PDB file of N, CA and C in Angstrom:
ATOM      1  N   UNK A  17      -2.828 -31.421 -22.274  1.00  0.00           N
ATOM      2  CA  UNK A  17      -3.023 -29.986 -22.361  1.00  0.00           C
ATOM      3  C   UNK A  17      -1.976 -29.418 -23.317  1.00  0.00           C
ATOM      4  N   UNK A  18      -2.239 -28.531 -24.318  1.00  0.00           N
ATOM      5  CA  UNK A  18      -1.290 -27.931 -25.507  1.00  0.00           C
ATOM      6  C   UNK A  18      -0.962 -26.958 -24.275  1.00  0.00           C
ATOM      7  N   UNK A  19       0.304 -26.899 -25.349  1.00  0.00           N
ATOM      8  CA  UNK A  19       1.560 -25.810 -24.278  1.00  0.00           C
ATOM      9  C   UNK A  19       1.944 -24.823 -25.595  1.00  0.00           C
ATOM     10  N   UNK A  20       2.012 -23.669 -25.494  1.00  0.00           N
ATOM     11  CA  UNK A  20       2.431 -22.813 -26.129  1.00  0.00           C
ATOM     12  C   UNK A  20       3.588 -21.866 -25.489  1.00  0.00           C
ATOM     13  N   UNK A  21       5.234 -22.033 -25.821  1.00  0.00           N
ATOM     14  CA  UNK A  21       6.345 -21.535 -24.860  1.00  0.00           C
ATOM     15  C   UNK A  21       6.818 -20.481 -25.673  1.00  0.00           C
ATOM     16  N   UNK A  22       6.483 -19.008 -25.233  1.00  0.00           N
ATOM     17  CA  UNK A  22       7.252 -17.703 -25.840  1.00  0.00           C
ATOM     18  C   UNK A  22       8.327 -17.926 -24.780  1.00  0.00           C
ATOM     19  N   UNK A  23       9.761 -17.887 -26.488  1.00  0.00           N
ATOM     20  CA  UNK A  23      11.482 -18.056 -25.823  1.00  0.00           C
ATOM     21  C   UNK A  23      12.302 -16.864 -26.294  1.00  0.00           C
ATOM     22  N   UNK A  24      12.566 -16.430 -25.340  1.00  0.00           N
ATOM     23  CA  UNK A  24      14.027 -15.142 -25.393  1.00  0.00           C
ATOM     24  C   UNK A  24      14.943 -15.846 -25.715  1.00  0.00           C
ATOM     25  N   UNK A  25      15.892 -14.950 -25.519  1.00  0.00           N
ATOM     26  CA  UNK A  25      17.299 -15.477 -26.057  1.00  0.00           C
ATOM     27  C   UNK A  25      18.244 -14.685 -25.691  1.00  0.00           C
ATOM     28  N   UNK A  26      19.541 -15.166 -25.071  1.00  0.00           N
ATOM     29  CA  UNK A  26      20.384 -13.797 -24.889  1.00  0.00           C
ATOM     30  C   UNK A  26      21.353 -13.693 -26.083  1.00  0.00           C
ATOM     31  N   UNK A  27      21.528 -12.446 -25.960  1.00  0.00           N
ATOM     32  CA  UNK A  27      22.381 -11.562 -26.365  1.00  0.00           C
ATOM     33  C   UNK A  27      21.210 -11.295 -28.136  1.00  0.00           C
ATOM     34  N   UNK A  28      20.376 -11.341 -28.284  1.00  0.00           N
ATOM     35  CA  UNK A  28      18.993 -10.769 -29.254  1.00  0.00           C
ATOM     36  C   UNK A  28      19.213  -9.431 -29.747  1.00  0.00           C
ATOM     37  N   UNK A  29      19.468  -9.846 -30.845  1.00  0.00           N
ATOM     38  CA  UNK A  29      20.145  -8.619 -32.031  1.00  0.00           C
ATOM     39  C   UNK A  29      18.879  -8.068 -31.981  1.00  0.00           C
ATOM     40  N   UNK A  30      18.020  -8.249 -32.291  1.00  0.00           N
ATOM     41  CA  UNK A  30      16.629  -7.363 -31.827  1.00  0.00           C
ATOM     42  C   UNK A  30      16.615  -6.520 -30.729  1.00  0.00           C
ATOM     43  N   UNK A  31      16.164  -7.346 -30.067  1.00  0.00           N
ATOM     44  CA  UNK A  31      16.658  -6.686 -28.369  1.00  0.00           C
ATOM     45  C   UNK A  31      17.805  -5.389 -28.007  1.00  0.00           C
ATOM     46  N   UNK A  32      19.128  -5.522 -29.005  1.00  0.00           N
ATOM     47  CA  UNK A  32      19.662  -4.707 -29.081  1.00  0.00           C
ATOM     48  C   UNK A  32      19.905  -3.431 -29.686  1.00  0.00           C
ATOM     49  N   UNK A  33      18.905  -3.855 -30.669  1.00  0.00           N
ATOM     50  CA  UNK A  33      18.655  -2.661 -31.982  1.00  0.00           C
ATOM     51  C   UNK A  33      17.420  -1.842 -30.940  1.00  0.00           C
ATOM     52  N   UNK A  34      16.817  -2.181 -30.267  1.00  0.00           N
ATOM     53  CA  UNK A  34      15.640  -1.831 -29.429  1.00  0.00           C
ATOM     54  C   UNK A  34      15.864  -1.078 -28.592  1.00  0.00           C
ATOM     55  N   UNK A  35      17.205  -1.462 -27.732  1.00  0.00           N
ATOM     56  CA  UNK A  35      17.764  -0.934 -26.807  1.00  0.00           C
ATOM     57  C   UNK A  35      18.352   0.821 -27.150  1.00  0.00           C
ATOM     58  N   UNK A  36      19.150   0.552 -28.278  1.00  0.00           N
ATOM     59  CA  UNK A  36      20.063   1.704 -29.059  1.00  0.00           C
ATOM     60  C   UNK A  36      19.014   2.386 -29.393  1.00  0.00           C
ATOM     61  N   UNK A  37      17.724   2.223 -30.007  1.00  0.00           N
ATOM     62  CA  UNK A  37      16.969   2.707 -30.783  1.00  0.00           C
ATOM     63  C   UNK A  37      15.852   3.464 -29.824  1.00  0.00           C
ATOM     64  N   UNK A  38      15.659   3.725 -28.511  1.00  0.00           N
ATOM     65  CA  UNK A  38      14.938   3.771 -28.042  1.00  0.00           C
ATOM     66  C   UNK A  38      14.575   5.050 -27.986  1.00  0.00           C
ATOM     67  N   UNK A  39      15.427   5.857 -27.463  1.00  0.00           N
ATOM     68  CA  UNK A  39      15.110   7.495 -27.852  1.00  0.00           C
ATOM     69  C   UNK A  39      15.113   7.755 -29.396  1.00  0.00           C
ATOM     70  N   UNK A  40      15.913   7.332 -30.270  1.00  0.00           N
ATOM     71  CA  UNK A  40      15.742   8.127 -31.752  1.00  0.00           C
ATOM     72  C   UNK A  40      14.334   7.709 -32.052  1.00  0.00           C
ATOM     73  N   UNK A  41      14.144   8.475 -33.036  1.00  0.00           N
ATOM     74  CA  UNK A  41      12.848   8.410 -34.165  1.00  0.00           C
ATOM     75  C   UNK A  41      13.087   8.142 -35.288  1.00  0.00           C
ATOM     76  N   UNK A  42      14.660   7.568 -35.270  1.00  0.00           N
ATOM     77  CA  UNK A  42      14.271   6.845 -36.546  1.00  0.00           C
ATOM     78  C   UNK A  42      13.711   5.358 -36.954  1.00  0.00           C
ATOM     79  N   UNK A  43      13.906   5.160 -38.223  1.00  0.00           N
ATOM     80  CA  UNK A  43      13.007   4.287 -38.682  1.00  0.00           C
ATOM     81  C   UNK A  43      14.516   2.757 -39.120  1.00  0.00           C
ATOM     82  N   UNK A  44      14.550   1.855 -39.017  1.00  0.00           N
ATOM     83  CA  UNK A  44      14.830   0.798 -39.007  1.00  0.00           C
ATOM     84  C   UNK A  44      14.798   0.258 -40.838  1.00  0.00           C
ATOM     85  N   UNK A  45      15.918  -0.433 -41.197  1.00  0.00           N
ATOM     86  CA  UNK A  45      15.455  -0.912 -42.509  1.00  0.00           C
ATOM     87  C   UNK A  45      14.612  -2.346 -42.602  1.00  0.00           C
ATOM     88  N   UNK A  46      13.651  -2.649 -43.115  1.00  0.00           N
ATOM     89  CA  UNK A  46      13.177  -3.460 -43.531  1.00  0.00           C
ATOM     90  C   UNK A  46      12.349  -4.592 -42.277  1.00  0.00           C
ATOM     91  N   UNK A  47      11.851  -5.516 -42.200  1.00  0.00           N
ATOM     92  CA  UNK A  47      11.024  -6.094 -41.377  1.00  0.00           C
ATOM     93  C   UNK A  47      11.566  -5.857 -39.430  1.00  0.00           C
ATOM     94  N   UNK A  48      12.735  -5.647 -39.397  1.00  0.00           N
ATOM     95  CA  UNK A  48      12.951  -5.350 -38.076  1.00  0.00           C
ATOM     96  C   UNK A  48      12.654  -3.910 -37.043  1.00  0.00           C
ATOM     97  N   UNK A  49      12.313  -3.454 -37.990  1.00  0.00           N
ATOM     98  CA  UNK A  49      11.870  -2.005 -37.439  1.00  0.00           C
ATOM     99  C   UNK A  49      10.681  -2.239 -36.724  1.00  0.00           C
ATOM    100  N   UNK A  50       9.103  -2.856 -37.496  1.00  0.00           N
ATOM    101  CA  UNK A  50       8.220  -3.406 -36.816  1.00  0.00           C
ATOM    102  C   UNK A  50       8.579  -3.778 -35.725  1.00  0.00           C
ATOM    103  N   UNK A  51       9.523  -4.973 -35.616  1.00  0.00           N
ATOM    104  CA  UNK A  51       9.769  -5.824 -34.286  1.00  0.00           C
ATOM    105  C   UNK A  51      10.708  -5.129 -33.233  1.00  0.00           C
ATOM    106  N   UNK A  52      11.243  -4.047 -33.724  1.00  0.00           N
ATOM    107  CA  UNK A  52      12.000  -3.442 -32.445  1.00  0.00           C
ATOM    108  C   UNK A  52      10.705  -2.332 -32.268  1.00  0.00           C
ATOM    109  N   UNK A  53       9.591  -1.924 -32.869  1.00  0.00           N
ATOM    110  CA  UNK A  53       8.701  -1.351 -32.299  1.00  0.00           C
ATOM    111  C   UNK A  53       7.967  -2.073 -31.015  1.00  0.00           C
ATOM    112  N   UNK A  54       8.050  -3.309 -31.407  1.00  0.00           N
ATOM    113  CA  UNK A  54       7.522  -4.097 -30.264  1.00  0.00           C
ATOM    114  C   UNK A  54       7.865  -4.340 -29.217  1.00  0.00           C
ATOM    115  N   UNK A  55       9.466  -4.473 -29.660  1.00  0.00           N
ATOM    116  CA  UNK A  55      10.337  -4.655 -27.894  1.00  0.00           C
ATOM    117  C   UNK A  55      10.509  -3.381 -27.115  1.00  0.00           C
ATOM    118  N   UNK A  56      10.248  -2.285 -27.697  1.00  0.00           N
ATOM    119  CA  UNK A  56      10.709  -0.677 -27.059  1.00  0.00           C
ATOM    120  C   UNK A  56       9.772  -0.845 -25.951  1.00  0.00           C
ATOM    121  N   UNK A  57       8.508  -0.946 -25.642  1.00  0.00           N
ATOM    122  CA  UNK A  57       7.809  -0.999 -24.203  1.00  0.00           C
ATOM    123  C   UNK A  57       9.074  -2.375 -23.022  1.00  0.00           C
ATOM    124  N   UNK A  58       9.187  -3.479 -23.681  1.00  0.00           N
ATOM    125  CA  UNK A  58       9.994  -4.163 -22.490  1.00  0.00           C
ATOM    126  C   UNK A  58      11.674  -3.334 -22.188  1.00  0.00           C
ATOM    127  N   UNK A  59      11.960  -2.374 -23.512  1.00  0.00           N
ATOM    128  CA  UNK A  59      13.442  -1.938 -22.950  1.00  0.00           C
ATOM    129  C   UNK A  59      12.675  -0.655 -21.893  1.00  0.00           C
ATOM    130  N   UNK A  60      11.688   0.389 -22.115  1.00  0.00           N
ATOM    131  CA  UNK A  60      11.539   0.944 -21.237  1.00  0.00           C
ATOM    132  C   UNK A  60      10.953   0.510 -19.826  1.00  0.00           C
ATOM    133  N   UNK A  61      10.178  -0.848 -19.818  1.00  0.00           N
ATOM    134  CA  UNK A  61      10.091  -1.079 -18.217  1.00  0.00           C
ATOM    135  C   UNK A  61      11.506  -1.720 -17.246  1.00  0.00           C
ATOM    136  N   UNK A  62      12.521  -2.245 -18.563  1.00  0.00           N
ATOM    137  CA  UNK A  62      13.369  -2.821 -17.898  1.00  0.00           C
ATOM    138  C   UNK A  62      14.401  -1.920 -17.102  1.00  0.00           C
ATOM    139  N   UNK A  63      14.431  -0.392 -17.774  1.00  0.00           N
ATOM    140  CA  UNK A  63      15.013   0.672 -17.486  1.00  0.00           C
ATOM    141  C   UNK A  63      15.357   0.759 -16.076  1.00  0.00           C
ATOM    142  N   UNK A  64      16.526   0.907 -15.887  1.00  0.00           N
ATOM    143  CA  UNK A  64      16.904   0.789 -14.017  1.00  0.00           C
ATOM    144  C   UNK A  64      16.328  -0.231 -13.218  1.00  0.00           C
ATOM    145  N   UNK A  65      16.072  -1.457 -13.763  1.00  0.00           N
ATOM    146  CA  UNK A  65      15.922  -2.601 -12.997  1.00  0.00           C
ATOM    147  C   UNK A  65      17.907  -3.187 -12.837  1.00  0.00           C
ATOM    148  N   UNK A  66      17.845  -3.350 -11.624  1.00  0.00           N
ATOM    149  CA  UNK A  66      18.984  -3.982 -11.397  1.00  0.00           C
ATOM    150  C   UNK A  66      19.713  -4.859 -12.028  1.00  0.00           C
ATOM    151  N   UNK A  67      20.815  -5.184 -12.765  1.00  0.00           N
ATOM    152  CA  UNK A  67      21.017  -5.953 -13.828  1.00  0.00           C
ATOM    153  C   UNK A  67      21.330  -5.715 -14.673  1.00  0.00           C
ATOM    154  N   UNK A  68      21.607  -6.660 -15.647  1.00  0.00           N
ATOM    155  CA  UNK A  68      21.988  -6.004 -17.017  1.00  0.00           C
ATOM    156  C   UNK A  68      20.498  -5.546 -17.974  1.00  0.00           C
ATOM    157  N   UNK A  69      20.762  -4.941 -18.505  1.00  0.00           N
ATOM    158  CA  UNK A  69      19.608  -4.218 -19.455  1.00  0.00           C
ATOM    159  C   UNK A  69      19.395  -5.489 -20.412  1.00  0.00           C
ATOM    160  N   UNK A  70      20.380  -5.758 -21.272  1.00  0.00           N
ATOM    161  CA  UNK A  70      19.703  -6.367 -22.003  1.00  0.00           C
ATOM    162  C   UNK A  70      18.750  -7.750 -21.649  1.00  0.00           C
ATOM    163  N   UNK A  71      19.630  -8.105 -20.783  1.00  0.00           N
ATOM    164  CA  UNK A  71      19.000  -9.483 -20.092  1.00  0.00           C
ATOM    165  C   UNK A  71      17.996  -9.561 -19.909  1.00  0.00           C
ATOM    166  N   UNK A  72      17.510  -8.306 -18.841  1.00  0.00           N
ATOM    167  CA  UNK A  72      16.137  -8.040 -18.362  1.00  0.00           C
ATOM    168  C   UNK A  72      15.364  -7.633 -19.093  1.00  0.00           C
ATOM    169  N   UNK A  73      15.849  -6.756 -20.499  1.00  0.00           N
ATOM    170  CA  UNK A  73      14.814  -6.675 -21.597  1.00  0.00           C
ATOM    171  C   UNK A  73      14.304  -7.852 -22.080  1.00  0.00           C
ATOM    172  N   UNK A  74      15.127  -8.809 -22.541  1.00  0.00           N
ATOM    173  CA  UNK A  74      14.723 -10.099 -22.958  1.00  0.00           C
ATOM    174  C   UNK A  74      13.978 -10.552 -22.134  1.00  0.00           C
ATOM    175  N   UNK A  75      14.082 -11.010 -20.911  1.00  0.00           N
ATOM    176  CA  UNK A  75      12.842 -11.715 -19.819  1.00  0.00           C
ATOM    177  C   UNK A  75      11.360 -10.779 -19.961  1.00  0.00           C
ATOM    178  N   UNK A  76      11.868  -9.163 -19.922  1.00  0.00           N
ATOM    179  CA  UNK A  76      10.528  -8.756 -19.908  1.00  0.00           C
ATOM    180  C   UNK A  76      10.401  -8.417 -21.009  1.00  0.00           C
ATOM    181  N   UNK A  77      10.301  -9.031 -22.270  1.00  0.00           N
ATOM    182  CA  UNK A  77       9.494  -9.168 -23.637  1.00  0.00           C
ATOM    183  C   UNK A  77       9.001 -10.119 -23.871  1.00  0.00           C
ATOM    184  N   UNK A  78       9.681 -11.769 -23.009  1.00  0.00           N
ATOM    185  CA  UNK A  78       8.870 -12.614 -22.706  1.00  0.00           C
ATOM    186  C   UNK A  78       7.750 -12.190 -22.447  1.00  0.00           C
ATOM    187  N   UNK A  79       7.704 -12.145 -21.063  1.00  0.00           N
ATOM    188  CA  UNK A  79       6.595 -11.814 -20.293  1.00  0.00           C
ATOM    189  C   UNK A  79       5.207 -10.939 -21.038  1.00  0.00           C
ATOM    190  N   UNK A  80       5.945  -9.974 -21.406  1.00  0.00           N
ATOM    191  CA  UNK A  80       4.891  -8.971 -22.668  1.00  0.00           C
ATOM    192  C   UNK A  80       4.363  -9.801 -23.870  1.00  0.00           C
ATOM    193  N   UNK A  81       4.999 -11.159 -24.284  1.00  0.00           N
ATOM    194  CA  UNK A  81       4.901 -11.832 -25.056  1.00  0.00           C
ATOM    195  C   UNK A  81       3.674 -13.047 -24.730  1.00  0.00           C
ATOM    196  N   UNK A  82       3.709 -13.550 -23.252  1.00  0.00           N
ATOM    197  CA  UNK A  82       3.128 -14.397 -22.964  1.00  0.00           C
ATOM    198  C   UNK A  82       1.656 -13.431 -22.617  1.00  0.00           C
ATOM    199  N   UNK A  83       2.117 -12.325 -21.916  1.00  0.00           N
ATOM    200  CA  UNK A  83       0.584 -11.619 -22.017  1.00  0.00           C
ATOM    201  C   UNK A  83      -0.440 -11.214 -22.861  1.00  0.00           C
ATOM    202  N   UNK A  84       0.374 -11.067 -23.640  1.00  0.00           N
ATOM    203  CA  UNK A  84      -0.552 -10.354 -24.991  1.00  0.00           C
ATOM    204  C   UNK A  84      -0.977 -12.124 -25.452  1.00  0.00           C
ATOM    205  N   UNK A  85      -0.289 -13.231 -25.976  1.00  0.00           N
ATOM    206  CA  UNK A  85      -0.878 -14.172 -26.131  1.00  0.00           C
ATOM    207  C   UNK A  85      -2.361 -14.373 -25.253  1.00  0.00           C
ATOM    208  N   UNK A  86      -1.979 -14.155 -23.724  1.00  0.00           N
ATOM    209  CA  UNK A  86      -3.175 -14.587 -23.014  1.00  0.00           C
ATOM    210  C   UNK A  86      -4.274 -13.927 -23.299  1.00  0.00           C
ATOM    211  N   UNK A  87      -4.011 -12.546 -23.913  1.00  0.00           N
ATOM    212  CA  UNK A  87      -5.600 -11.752 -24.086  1.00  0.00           C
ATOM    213  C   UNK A  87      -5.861 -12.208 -25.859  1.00  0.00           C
ATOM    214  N   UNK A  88      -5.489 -12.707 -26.160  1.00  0.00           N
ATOM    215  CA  UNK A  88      -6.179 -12.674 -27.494  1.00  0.00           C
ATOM    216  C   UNK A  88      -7.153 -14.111 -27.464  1.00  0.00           C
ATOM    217  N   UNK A  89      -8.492 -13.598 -28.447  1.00  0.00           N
ATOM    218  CA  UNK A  89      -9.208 -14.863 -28.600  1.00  0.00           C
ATOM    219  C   UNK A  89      -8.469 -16.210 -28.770  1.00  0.00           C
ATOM    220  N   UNK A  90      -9.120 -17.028 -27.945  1.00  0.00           N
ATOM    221  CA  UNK A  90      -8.390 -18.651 -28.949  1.00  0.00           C
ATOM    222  C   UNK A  90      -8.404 -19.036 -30.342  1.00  0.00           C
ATOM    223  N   UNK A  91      -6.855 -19.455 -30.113  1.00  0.00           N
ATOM    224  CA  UNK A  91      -6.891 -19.301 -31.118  1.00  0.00           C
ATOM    225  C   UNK A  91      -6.508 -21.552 -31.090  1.00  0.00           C
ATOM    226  N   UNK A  92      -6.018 -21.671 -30.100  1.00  0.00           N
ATOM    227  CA  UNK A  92      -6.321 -23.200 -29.947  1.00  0.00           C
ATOM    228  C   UNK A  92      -6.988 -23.603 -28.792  1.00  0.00           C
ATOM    229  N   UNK A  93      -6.966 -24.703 -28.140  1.00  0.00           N
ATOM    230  CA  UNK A  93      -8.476 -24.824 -26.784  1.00  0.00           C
ATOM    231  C   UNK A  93      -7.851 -24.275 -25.549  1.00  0.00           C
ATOM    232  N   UNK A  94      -9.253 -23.635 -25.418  1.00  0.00           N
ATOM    233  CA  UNK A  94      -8.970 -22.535 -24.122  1.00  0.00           C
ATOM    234  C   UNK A  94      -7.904 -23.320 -23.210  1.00  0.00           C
ATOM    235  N   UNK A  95      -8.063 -24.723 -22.491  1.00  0.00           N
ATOM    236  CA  UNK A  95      -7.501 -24.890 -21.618  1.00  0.00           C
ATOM    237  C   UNK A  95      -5.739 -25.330 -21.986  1.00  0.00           C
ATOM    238  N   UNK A  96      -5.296 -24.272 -23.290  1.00  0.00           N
ATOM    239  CA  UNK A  96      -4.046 -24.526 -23.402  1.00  0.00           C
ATOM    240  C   UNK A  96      -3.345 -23.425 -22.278  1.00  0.00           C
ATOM    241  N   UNK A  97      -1.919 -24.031 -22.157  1.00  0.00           N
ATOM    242  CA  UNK A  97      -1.297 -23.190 -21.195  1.00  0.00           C
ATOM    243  C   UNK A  97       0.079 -22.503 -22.346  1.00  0.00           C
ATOM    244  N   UNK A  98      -0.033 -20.875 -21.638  1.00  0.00           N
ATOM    245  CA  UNK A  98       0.463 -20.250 -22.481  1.00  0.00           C
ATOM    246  C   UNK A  98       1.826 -19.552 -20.962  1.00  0.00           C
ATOM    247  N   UNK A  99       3.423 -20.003 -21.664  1.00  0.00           N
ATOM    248  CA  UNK A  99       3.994 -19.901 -20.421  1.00  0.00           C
ATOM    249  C   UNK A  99       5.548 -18.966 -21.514  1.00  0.00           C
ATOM    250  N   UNK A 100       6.614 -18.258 -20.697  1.00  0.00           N
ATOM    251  CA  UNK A 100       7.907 -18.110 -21.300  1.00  0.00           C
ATOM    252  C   UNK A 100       8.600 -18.725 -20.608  1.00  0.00           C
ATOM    253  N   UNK A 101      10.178 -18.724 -21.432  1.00  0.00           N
ATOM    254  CA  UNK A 101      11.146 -18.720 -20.829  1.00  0.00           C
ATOM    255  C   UNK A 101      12.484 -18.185 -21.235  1.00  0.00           C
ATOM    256  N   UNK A 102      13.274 -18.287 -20.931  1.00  0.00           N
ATOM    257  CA  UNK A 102      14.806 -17.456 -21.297  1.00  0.00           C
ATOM    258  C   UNK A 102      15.977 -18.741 -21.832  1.00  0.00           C
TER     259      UNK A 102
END
C-alpha cells in the first residue's frame, strides 16, 4: 500500500510568519505569502488550545494538510494511505 506522510516541523519559519501575520493585511514578499495564507486557518483553530501556539499550529496544519489531501481526486491508487506527523 503507497503511503503518502504530510511532516511539520518545529520551530517553522512559516508557521511563524503565520502566526505574527495573522491579524495584519499585509502582504508577505515573494512565494511565502501564498503559504502563510495557507497556514492562517491552522494558527486560528490553534488559538487558545492549551500549549504552545506554535507547536499546535504545526500539528494542526498537518492535520489540515492530510485533509485536504484526502478530498482531492486520486491522484495515486485509491487504496493509498494518506497520514501526518510532527
Amino acid at each position: 500500500m503507497p503511503l503518502i506522510l504530510v511532516l511539520g516541523h518545529s520551530g517553522c519559519g512559516a508557521v511563524k510568519s503565520a502566526i505574527k501575520h495573522i491579524a495584519e493585511r499585509d502582504s508577505l514578499p515573494g512565494a511565502i505569502n501564498g503559504l502563510v495564507e495557507l497556514i492562517k486557518p491552522a494558527v486560528a483553530m490553534s488559538k487558545g488550545m492549551p500549549g504552545d501556539l506554535l507547536e499546535n499550529t504545526v500539528r494542526k496544519n498537518v492535520e489540515i494538510g492530510v485533509a485536504r489531501l484526502q478530498g482531492l481526486e486520486p491522484i495515486v491508487a485509491p487504496e493509498s494511505k494518506i497520514t501526518g506527523s510532527r
